[in-house]
Coordinates of C-alpha atoms in Angstrom, one line a residue:
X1108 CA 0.0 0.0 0.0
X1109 CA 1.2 3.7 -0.4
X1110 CA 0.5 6.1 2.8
X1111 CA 2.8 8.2 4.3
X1112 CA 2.6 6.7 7.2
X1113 CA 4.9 4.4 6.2
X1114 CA 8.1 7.0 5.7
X1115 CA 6.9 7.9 9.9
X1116 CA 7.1 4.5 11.2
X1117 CA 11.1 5.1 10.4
X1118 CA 11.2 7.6 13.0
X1119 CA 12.0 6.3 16.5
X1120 CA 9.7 8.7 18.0
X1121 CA 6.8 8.1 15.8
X1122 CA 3.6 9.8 16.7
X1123 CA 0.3 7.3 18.9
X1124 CA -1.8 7.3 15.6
X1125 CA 0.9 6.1 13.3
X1126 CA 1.7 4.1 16.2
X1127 CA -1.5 2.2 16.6
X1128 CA -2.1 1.7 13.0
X1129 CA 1.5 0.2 12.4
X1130 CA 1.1 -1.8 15.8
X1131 CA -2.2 -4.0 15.0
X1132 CA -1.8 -7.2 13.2
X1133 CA 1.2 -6.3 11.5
X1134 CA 2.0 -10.0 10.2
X1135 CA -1.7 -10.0 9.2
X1136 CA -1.5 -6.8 7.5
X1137 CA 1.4 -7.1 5.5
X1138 CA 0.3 -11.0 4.4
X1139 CA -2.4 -8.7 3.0
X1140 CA -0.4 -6.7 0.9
X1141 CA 1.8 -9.3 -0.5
X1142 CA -1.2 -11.2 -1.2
X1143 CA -2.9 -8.2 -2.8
X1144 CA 0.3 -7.0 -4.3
X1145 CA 1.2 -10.3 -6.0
X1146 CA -2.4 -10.5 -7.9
X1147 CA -1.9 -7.2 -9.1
X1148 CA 1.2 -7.7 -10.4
X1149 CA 0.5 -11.7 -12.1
X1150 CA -2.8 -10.3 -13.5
X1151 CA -1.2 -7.4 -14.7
X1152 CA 1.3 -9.2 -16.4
X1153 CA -1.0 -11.4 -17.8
X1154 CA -3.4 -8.2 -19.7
X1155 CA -0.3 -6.9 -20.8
X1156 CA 1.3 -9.9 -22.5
X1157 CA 0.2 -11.1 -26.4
X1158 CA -2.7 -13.1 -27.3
X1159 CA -2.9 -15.6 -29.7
X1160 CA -6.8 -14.0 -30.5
X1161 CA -5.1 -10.9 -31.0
X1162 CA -2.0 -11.6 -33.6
X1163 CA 1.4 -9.1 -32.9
X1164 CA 1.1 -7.2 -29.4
X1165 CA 1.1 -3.5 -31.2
X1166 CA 3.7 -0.9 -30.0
X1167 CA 2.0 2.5 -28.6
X1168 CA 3.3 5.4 -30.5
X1169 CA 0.4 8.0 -29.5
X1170 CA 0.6 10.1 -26.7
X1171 CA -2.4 8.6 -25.1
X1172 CA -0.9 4.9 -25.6
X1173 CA 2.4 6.0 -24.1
X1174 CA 1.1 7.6 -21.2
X1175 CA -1.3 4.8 -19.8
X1176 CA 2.3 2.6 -20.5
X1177 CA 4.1 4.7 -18.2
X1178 CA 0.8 4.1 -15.7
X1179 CA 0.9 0.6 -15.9
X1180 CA 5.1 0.9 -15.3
X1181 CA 4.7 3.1 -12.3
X1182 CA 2.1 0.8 -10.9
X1183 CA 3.8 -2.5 -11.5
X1184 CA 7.4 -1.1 -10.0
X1185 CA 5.3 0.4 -7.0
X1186 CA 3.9 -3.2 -6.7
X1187 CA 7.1 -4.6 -6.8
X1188 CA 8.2 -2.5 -3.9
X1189 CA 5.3 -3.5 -2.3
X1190 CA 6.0 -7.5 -2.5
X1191 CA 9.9 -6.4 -1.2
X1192 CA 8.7 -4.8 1.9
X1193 CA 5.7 -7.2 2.9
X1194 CA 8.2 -9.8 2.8
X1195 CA 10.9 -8.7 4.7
X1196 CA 8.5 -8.1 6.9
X1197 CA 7.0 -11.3 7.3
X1198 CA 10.3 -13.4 6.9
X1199 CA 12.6 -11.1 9.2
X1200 CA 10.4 -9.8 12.4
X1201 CA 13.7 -9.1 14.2
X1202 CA 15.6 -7.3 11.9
X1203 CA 12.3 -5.0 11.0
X1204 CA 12.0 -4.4 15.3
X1205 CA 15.5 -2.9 15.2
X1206 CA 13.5 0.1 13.6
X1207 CA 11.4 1.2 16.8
X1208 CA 14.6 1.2 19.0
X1209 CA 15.8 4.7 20.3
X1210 CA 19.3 5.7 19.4
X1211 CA 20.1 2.0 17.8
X1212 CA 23.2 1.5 16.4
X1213 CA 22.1 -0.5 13.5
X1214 CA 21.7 1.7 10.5
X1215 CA 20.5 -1.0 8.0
X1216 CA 16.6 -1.7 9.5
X1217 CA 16.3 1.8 9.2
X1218 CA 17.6 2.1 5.5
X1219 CA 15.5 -0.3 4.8
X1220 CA 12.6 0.9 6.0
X1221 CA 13.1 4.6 4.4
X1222 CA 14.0 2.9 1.2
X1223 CA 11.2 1.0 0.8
X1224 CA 8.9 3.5 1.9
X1225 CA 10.5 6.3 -0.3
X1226 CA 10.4 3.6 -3.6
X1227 CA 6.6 2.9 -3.1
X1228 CA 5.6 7.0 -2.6
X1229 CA 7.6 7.6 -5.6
X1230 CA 5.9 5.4 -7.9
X1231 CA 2.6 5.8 -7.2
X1232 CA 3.1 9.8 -6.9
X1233 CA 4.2 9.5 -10.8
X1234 CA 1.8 7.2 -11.6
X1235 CA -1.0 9.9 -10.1
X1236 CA 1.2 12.6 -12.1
X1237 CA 0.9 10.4 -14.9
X1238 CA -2.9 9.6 -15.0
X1239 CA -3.4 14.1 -14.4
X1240 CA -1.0 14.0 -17.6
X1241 CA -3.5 11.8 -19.7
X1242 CA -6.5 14.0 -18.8
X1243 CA -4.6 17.3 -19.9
X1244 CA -3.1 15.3 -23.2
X1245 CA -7.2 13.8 -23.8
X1246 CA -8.3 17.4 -24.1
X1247 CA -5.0 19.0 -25.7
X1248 CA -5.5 16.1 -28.6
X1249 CA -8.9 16.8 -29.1
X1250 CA -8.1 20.7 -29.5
X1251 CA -5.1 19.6 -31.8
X1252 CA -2.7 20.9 -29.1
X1253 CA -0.6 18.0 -28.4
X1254 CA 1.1 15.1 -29.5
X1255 CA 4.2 13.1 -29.3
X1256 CA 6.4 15.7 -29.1
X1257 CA 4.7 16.9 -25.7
X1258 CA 5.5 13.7 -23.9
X1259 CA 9.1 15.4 -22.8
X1260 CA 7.0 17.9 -20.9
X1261 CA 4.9 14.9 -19.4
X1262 CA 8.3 13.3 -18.0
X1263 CA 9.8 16.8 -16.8
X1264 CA 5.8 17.2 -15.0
X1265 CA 5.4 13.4 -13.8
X1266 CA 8.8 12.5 -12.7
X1267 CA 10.2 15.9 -12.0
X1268 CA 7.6 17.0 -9.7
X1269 CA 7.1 13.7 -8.0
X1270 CA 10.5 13.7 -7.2
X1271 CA 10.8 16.7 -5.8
X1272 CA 7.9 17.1 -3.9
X1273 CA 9.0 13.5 -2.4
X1274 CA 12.7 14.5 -1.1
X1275 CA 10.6 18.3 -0.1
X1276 CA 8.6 15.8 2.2
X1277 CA 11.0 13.7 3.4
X1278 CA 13.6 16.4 4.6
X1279 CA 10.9 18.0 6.6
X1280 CA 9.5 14.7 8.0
X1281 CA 13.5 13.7 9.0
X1282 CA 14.6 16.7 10.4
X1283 CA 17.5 16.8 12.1
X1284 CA 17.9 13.3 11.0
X1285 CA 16.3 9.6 10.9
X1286 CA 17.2 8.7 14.0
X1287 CA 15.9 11.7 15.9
X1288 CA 12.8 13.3 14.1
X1289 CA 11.4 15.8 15.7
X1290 CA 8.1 15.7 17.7
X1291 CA 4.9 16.9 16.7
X1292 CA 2.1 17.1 14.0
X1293 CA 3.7 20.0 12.7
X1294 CA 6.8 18.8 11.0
X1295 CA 4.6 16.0 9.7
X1296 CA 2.7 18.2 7.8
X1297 CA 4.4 19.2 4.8
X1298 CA 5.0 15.2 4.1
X1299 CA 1.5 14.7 3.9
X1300 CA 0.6 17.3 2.1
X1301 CA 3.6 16.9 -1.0
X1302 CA 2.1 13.1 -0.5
X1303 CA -1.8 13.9 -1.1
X1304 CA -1.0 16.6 -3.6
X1305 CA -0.7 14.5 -6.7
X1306 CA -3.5 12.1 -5.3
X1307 CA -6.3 15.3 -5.0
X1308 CA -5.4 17.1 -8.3
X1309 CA -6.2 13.8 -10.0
X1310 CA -9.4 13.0 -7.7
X1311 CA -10.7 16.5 -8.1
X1312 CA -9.0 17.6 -11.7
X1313 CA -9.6 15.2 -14.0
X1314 CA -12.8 14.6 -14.0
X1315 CA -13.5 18.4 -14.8
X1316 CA -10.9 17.6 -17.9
X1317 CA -12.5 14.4 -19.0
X1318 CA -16.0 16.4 -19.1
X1319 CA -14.4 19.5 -20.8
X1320 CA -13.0 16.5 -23.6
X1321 CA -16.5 14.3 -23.5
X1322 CA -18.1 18.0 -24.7
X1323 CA -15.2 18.9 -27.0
X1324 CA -15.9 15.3 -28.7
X1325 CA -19.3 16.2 -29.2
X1326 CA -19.0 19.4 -31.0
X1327 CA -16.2 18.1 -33.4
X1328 CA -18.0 15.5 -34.0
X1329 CA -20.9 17.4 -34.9
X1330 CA -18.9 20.5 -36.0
X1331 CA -17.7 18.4 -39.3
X1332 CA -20.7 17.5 -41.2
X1333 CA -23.1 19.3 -39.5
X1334 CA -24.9 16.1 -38.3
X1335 CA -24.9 13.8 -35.6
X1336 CA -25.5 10.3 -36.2
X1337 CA -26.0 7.3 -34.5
X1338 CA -22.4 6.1 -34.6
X1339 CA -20.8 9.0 -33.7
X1340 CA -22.9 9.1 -30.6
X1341 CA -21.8 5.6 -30.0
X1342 CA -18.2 6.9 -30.6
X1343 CA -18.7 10.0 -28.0
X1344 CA -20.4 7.5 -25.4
X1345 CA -17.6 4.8 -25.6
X1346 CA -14.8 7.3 -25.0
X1347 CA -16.9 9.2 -22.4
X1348 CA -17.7 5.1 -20.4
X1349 CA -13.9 5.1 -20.8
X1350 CA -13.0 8.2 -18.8
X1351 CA -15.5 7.1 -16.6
X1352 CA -14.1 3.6 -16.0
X1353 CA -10.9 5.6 -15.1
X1354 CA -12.2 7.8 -12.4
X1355 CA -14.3 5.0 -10.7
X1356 CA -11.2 2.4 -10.6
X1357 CA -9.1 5.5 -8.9
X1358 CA -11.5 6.8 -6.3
X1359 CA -12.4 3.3 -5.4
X1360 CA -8.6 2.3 -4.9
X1361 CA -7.6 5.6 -3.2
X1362 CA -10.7 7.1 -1.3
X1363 CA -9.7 4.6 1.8
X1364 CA -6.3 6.4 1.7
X1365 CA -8.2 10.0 2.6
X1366 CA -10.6 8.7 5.1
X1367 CA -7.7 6.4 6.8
X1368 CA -5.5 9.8 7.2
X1369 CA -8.7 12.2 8.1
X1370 CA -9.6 9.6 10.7
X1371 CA -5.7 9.5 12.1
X1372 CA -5.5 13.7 12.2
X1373 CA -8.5 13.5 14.0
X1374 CA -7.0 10.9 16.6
X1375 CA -4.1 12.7 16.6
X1376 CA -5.6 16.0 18.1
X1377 CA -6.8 14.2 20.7
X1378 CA -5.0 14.5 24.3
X1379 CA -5.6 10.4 24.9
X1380 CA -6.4 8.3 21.8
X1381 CA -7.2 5.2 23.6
X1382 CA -9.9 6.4 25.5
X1383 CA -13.5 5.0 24.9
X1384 CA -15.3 7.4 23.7
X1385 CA -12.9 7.0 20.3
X1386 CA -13.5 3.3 20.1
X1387 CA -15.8 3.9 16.7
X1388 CA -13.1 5.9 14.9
X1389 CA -10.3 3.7 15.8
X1390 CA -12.0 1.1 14.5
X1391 CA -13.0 3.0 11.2
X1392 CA -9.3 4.0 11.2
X1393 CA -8.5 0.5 11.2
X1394 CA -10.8 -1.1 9.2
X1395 CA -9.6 1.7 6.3
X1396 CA -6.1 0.8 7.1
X1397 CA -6.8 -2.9 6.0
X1398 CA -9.0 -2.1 3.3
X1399 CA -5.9 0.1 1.6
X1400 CA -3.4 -2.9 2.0
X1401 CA -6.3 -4.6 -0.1
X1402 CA -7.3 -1.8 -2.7
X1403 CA -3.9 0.2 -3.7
X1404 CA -2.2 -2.6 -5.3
X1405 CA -4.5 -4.0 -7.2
X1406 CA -5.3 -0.5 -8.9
X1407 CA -3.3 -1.7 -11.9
X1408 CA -4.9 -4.7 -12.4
X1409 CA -8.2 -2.7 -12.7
X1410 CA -6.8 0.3 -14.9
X1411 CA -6.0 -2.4 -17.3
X1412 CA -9.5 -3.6 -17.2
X1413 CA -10.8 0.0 -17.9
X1414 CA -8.2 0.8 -20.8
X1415 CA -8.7 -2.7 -22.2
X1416 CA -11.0 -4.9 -20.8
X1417 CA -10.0 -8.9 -20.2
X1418 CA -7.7 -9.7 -22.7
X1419 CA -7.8 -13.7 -21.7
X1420 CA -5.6 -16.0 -21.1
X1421 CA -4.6 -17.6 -24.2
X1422 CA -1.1 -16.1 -24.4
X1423 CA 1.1 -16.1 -27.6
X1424 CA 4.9 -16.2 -26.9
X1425 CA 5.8 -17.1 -30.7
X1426 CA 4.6 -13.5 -31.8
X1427 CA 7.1 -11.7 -29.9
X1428 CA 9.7 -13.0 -33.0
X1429 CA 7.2 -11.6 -35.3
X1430 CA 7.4 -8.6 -37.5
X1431 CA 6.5 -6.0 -34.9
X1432 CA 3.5 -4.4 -37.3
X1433 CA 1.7 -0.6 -35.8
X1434 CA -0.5 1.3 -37.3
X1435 CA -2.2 3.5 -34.9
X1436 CA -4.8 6.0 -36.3
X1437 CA -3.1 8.8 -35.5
X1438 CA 0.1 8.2 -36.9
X1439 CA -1.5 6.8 -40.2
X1440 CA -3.6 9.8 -40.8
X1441 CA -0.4 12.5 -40.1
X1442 CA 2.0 10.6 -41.8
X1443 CA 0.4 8.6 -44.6
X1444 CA -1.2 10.5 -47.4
X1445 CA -3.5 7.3 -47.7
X1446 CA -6.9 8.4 -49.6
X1447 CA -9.4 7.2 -52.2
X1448 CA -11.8 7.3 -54.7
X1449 CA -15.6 8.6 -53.6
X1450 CA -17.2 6.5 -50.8
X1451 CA -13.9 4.6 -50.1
X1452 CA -13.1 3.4 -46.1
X1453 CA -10.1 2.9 -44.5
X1454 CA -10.0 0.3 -41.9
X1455 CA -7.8 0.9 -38.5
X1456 CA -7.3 -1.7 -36.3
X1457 CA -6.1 -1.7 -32.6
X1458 CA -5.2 -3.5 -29.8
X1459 CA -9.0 -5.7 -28.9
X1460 CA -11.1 -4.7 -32.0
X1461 CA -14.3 -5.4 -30.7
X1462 CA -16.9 -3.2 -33.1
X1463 CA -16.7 -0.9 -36.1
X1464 CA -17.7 2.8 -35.2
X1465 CA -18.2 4.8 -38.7
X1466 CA -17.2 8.1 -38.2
X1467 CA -17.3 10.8 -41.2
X1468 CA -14.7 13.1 -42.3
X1469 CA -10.7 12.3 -42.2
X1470 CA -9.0 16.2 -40.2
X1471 CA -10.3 15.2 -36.4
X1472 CA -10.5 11.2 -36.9
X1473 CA -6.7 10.3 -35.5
X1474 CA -7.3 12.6 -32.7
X1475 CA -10.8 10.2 -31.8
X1476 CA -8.5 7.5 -32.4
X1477 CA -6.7 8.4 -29.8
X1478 CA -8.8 8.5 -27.6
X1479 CA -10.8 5.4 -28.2
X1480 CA -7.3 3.2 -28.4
X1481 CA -7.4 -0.2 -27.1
X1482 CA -11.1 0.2 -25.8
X1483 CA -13.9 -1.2 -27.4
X1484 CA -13.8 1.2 -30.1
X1485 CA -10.9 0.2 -31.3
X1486 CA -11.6 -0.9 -34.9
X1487 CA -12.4 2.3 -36.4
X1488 CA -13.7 2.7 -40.2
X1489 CA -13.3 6.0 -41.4
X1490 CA -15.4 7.2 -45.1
X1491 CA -13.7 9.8 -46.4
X1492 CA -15.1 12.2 -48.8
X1493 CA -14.4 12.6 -52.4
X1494 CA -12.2 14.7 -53.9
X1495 CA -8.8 12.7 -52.3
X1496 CA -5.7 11.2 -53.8
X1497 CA -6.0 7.7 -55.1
X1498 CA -5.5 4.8 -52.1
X1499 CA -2.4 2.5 -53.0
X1500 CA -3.1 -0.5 -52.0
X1501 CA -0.1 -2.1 -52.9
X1502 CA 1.5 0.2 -50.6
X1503 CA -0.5 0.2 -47.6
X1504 CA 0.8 -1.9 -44.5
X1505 CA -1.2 -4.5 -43.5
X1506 CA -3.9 -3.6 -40.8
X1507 CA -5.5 -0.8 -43.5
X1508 CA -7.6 -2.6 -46.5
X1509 CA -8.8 -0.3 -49.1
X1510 CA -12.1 -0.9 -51.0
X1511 CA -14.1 1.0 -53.7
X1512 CA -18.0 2.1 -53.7
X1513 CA -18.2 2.5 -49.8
X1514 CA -17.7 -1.0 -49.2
X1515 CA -14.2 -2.7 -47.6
X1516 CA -13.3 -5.6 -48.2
X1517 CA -13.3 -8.9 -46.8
X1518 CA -10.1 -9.5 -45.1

């Protein structure tokens, strides 16, 4: 799990919240979280990998594509650290008590204990910097704004200011040093505030961006014929279910993480947490604590369920010596002067083709391609008007079948 509670049980003289949460069950606990941790990060694996159904495993060269790949990265390393910490844990209970003794001597428990705990924050802090990057590059694409070459800025935004804001966090939670932190709620602060940054601006920004995109798909797809048919509305509801999808896997994964700390601020203000009258909320405070060991590391398992859906299991190892074939929407349409006679359709396949959306017009079509990647949208054929250059079909790669009279052919 990520909380940054985690970085404060390496100070000696923790505070009684962090204390109590840290202190209950924590062989049960952390058999959670390697449990939890390891499904993630098998099932993950196992969406990710080639099918035999689906032919070549496609190489993302959009925007979109790369970012939910550096999503699924972040979240699969995070896991990772995860599985590494739980299991020192559960194999080594002596070497991870060394950490709660006052001016020890042993520097190693409490290296440990920082590392791991610094390694898991990072991650998932770029992972949430990475999932407020794909809600700016949604709406960017739709307004013809962005692109590959903005993916530099991404990195400098995702891993710059996760970094940063982590060693900002942990030099105020350490001061003067590990071994002696000082006292207090107030040093503590700025930690959890450069940890829940990342984690609100996506809770409370994106879904304001992936409205402002579901609205700007609308009018362009009205905006270029003047019309709005029934498969385009199908188009605009299956990116708009997508964004959705997104939102409802993260606030179902993370809203534990800002009750669990609300609940342990409020104990924390309180001259005698133990006392009875708090029973309720340190059992709320609990029961939250347990239920983010279960939730946060399985997020990637269900991101890839909302980008994708369940890809099987009937993996294909033989394709990865195969002719590595990609022909993503948006790069065929910018860099392909593909086009044909009247009433001709270009086919563009995906990662899961599932249906065929029809969508007039050719200018706006890579940037909805985009955006419906690797959902069930993913097979889109595109009629473009009259009046264009001849298709070659001896040319085209294979993925994009021309045909003549409005109707493709078979493949």
């Amino acid at each position: 799990m990520a909380s940054p509670r985690l970085e404060t049980f390496c100070c000696p003289n923790r505070d009684a919240a962090t204390q109590l949460v840290l202190a209950f069950q924590p062989q049960v606990f952390n058999g959670v979280c390697l449990g939890s941790a390891s499904f993630n990060l098998l099932l993950s694996i196992l969406q990710l990998l080639p099918k035999k159904s689906q032919g070549p495993k496609k190489l993302p060269q959009t925007s979109c594509a790369t970012i939910l790949l550096f999503v699924s990265a972040c979240d699969l390393l995070g896991c990772l650290g995860i599985i590494f910490r739980s299991t020192v844990w559960l194999g080594f209970p002596d070497f991870i008590g060394n950490i709660s003794v006052v001016n020890g001597t042993d520097v190693w428990p409490t290296a440990f204990c920082v590392g791991s705990a610094m390694w898991i924050q990072l991650l998932y802090s770029a992972c949430f910097w990475w999932l407020f990057c794909y809600a700016v590059d949604a709406y960017l694409v739709i307004r013809r704004s962005a692109g590959l070459s903005t993916i530099l800025l991404y990195h400098m935004m995702a891993w710059g200011l996760a970094i940063l804001l982590c060693i900002e966090g942990i030099t105020m939670l350490y001061y003067p040093s590990v071994f002696s932190c000082e006292s207090g709620l107030e040093h503590a602060v700025p930690h959890y505030v450069t940890t829940y940054v990342p984690l609100l601006l996506v809770l409370l920004a994106n879904p304001i961006l992936f409205q402002k995109t579901v609205m700007a798909v609308a009018s362009l797809l009205k905006g270029r014929q003047g019309i709005y048919t029934e498969n385009e509305r199908r188009l605009g509801a299956v990116i708009q279910i997508r964004f959705f999808k997104i939102m409802l896997v993260f606030i179902i994964c993370w809203l534990p993480n800002i009750i669990n700390e609300s609940l342990l601020f409020y104990l924390e203000t309180q001259p005698d947490i133990n006392g009875s009258s708090l029973k309720n909320v340190r059992n709320a405070t609990l029961i939250t604590w347990f239920t983010m060991g279960i939730l946060n590391p399985v997020q990637g398992f269900l991101f890839s369920l909302a980008f994708y859906g369940w890809t099987g299991c009937n993996l294909d190892f033989k394709c990865q010596k195969k002719e590595i074939q990609w022909e993503s929407l948006s790069t065929s349409a910018g860099e392909h002067a593909y086009a044909s006679q009247a009433g001709s359709s270009l086919n563009y396949e995906s990662y899961s083709p599932k249906k065929t959306v029809v969508v007039n017009g050719h200018n706006s079509d890579e940037a909805l391609g985009m955006l419906s990647e690797g959902s069930d949208a993913s097979t889109i054929e595109i009629h473009i008007p009259s009046g264009s250059q001849n298709l070659n079909d001896a040319a085209a790669p294979e993925g994009i079948r021309g045909s003549h009279e409005g109707q493709p052919l078979e493949g």
